[in-house]
XYZ file of C-alpha atoms in Angstrom:
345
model
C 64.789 125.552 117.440
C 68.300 126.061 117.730
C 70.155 125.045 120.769
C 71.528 127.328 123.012
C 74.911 125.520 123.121
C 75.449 124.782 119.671
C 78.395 127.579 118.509
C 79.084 128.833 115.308
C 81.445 127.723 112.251
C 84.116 130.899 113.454
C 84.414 129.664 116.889
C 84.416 125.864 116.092
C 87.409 126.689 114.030
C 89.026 129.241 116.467
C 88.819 125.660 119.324
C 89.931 123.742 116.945
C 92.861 125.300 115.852
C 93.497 126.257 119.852
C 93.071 122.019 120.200
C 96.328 121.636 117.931
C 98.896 123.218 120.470
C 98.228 120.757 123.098
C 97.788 117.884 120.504
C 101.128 118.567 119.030
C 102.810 118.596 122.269
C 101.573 115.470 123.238
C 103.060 113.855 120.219
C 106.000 115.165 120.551
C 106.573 114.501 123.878
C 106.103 110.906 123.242
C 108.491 111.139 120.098
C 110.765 112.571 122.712
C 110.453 109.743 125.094
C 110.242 106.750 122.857
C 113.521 107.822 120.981
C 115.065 108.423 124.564
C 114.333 105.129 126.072
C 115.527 103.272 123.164
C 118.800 101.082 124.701
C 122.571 101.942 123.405
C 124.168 105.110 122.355
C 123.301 106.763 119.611
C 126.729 108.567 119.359
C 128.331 105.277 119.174
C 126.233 103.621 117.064
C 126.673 106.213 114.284
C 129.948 106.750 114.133
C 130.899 103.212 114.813
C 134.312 101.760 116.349
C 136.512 104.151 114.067
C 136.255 107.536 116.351
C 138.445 107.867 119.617
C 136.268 108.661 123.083
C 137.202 112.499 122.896
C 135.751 112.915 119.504
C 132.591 110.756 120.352
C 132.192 113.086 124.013
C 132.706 115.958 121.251
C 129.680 115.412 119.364
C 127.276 114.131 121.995
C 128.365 117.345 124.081
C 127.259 119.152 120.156
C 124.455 117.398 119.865
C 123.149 118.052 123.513
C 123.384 114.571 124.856
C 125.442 115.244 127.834
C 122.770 117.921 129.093
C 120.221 116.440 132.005
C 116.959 115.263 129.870
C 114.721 117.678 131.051
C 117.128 120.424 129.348
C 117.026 118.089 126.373
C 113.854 118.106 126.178
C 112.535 122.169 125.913
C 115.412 122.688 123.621
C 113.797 120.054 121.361
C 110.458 121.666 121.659
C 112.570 125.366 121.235
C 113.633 123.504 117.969
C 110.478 121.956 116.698
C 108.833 125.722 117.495
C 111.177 127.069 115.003
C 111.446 124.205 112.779
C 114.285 122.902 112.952
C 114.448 119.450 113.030
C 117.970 119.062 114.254
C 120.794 117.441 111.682
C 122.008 113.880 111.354
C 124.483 112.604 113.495
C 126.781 110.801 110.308
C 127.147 113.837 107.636
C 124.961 116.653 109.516
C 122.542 117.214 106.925
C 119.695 119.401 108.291
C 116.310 117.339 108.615
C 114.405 119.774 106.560
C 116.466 119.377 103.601
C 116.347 115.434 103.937
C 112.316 116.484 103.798
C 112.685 119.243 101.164
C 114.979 116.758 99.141
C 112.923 113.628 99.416
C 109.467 114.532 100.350
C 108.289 115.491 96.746
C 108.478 111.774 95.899
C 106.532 110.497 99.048
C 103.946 113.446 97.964
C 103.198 112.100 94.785
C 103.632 108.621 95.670
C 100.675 109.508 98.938
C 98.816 111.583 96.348
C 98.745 108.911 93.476
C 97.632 106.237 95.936
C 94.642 108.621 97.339
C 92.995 109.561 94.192
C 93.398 105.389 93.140
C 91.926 104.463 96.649
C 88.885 107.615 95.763
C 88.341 105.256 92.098
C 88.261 102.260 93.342
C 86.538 102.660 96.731
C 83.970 105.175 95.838
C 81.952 103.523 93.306
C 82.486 99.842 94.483
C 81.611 100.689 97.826
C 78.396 102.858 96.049
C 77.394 99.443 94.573
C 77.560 97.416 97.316
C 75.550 99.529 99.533
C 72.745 99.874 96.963
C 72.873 96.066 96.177
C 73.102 95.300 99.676
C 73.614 91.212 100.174
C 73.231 90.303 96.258
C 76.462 88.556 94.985
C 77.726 91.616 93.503
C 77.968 93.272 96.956
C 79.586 90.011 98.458
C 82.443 90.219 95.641
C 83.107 93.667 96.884
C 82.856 93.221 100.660
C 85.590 90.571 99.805
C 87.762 92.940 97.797
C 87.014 95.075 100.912
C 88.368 92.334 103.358
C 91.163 91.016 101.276
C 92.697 94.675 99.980
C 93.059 95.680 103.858
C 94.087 92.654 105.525
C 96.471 91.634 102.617
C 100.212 92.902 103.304
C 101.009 95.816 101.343
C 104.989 94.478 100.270
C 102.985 90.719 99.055
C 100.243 92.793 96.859
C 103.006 94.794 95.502
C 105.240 91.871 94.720
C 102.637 90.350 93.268
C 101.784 93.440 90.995
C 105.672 92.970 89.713
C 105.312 89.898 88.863
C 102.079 90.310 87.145
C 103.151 93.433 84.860
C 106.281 91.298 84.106
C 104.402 89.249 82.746
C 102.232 91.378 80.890
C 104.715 93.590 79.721
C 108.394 93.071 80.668
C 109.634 96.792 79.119
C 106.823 98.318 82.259
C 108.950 100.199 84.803
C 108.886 98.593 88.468
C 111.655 99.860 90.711
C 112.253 103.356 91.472
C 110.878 106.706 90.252
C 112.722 106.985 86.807
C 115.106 105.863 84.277
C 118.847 105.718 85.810
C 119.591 107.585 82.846
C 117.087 110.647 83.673
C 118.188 110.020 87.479
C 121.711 111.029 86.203
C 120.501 114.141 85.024
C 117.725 114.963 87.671
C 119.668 117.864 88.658
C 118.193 119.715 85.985
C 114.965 118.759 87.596
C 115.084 121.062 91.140
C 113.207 123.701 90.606
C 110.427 122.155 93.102
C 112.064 119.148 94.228
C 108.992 117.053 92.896
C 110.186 115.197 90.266
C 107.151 114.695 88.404
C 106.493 118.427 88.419
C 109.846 119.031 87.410
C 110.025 117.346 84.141
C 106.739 118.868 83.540
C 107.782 122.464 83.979
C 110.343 121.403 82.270
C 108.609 120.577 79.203
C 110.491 117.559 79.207
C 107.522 115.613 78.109
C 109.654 112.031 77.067
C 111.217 112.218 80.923
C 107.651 112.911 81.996
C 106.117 109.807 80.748
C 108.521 107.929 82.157
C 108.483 109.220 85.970
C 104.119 109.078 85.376
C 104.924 105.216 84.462
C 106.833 104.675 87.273
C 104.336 106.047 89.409
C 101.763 103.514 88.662
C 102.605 100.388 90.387
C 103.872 102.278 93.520
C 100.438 104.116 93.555
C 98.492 101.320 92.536
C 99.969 99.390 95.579
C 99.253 101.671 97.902
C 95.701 102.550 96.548
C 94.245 99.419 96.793
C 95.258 99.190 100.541
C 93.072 102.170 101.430
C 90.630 101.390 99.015
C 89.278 98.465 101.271
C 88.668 101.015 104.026
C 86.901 103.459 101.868
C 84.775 100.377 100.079
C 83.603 99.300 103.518
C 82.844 102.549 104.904
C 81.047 103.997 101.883
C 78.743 100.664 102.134
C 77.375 100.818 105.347
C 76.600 104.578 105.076
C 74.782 104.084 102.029
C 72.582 101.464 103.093
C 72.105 103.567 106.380
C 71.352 106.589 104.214
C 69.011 104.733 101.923
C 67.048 103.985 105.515
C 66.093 107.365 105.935
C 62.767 108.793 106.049
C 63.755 111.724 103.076
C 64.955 108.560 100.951
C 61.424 107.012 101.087
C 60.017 110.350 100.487
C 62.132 110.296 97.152
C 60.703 106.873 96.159
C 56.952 107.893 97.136
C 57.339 110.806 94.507
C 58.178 108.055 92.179
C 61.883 109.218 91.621
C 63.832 106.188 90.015
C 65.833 104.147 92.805
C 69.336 105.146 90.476
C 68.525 108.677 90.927
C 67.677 108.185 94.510
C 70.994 106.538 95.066
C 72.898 109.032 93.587
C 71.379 112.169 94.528
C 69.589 111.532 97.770
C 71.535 108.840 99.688
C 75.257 108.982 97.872
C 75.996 112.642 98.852
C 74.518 112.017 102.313
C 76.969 109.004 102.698
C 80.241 110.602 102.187
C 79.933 113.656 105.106
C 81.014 110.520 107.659
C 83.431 108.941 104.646
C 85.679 112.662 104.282
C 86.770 112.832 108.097
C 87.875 109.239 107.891
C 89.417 109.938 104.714
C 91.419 112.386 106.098
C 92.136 110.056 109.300
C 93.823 107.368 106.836
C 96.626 110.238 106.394
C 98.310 108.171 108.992
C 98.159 104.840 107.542
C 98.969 106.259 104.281
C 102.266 107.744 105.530
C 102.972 104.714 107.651
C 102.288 102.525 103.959
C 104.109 105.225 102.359
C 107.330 103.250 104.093
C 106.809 99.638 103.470
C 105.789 101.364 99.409
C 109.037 102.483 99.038
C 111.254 99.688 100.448
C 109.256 97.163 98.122
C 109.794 99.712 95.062
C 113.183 101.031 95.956
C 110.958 104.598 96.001
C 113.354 107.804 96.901
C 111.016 109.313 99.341
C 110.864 109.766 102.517
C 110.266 106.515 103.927
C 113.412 105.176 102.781
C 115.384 107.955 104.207
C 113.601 106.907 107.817
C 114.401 103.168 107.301
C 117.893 104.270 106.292
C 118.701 106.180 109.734
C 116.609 103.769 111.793
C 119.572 101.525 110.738
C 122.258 103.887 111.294
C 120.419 104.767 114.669
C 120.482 108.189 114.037
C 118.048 109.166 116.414
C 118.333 112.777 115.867
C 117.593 112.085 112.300
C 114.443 109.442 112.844
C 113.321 111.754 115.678
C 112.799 114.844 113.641
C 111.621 112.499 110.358
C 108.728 111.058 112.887
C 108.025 114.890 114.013
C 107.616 116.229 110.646
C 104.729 113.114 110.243
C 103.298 113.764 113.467
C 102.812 117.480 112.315
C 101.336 116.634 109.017
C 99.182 114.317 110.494
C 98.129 116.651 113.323
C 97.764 119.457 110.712
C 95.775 117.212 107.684
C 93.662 116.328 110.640
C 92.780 119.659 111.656
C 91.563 120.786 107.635
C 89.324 117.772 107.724
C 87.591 118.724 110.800
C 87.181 122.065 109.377
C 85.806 120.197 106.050
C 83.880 118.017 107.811
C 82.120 121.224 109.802
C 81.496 123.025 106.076
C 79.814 120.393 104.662
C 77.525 119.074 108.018
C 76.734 122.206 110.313
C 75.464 119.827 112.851
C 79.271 119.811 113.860
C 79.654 122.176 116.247
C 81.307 122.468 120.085
């Protein structure tokens, strides 16, 4: 029977949703804070020795700076609400078209890396689980080990020098040919490069922005692929414990079959909500991707105003990942309660 408490799919999403508001304002409260407390003056720091103290008083007093720091505060979260992000301090670009601009390439970049991680980690992690402690399944809990402990800028390095090897002509900085980059104006229509030159029907420029995807993507894939190997592993050999996967064998069903139809799909309910929880480190490896490939994306961008200390800039870059985060997180839980109706509030 049913308990009393458990509610339905409706209402589970109705909380959850409800969940994001005070969520979101606790991230970017600390955002807020963090970017606050850091020492020196951002005013300063951006526009360097070359500006008198009457212009400098002129642009913290337009940026809001001079106002007490509670005021500073709800007319950041005024701004957030309406999404704006604020502009830089150094050319007053608006945040959202630094993410509009740039945020196609850390898209396909995050994308690229996901479905790699999903190739690699599902199947080896498949294997391993059904040949639990065999030396094929101690290969692949070391791949497991190694891929996520190993620092994403040495594995990529490494990749260089290995294609370079292989094959000096293969692309391994940036997302294209300088030559198509001088022309990549022609290529706006969704600000995602790759798309571009494929709507474009631009199929020569295509090839090459797909070829420099690959060692970016590969990079980054085979960091989260050690997290998905090692969690698709121990669910699988928990899954293959259960009393409906000896039922399976008792009917004689072959132990393949078993695998794949009884314990496999049972495995990855646990696997999609941490999937969706490695949003975070994929963003976060997004950055140290594109400063070892020289990758326009986002990433750079944030390392690029971290150095110029424009705060205003690296405060509403950091929001605009908190809030994907926060919002990828909330579709997996909703996901996660479609596939397994045992999660419920």
């Amino acid at each position: 029977m049913a308990s009393s408490s458990s509610g339905s799919l409706p209402r589970y999403i109705a909380t959850r949703l409800l969940l994001v508001i005070p969520l979101i304002w606790v991230l970017l409260s600390v955002v807020f804070l963090l970017l606050r407390v850091a020492p020196g003056d951002p005013v300063s720091a951006a526009g360097g020795d070359r500006l008198d103290a009457d212009v400098l008083q002129q642009r913290r007093e337009a940026a809001g700076l001079d106002k007490p720091l509670f005021l500073q505060y709800l007319s950041y979260l005024g701004d957030v609400a309406r999404f704006d992000f604020g502009d830089t301090f150094r050319t007053g670009t608006p945040v959202l078209h630094i993410v509009r601009d740039f945020g196609g390439a850390t898209l396909t970049l995050t994308l690229g890396a996901f479905l790699i991680a999903l190739l690699i980690g599902l199947p080896l992690g498949r294997l391993a689980g059904r040949f639990r402690d065999t030396p094929l399944d101690v290969g692949i809990r070391l791949y497991g080990v190694v891929s996520y402990a190993a620092p994403l800028f040495w594995v990529g390095i490494l990749l260089v020098v290995l294609v370079n090897k292989l094959d000096p002509t293969w692309p391994t900085n940036g997302i294209a040919d300088p030559f198509l980059l001088a022309t990549s104006d022609s290529y706006t229509k969704t600000h995602i490069f790759l798309l571009d030159t494929l709507i474009a029907g631009d199929t020569e420029a295509f090839t090459d922005v797909l070829k420099h995807h690959v060692l970016p993507c590969l990079t980054l894939g085979i960091l989260l692929s050690g997290v998905i190997v090692r969690l698709v592993r121990i669910n699988v050999i928990q899954a293959l414990q259960g009393d409906y996967v000896e039922a399976a064998r008792a009917r004689g069903i072959p132990e393949g079959r078993v695998v794949r139809k009884h314990a496999f799909r049972n495995a990855l309910v646990p696997v999609i909500t941490v999937i969706g929880l490695q949003v975070a480190l994929t963003l976060s490896g997004a950055v140290l991707t594109e400063s070892t490939f020289g990758w326009p994306g986002i990433g750079t961008q944030l390392l690029k105003y971290i150095g110029e200390r424009d705060y205003i800039a690296v405060q509403g870059i950091v929001t605009f990942f908190a809030v994907i985060v926060v919002l990828t997180s909330v579709v997996v839980d909703v996901v996660n309660a479609i596939v397994d109706p045992r999660v419920r509030y």
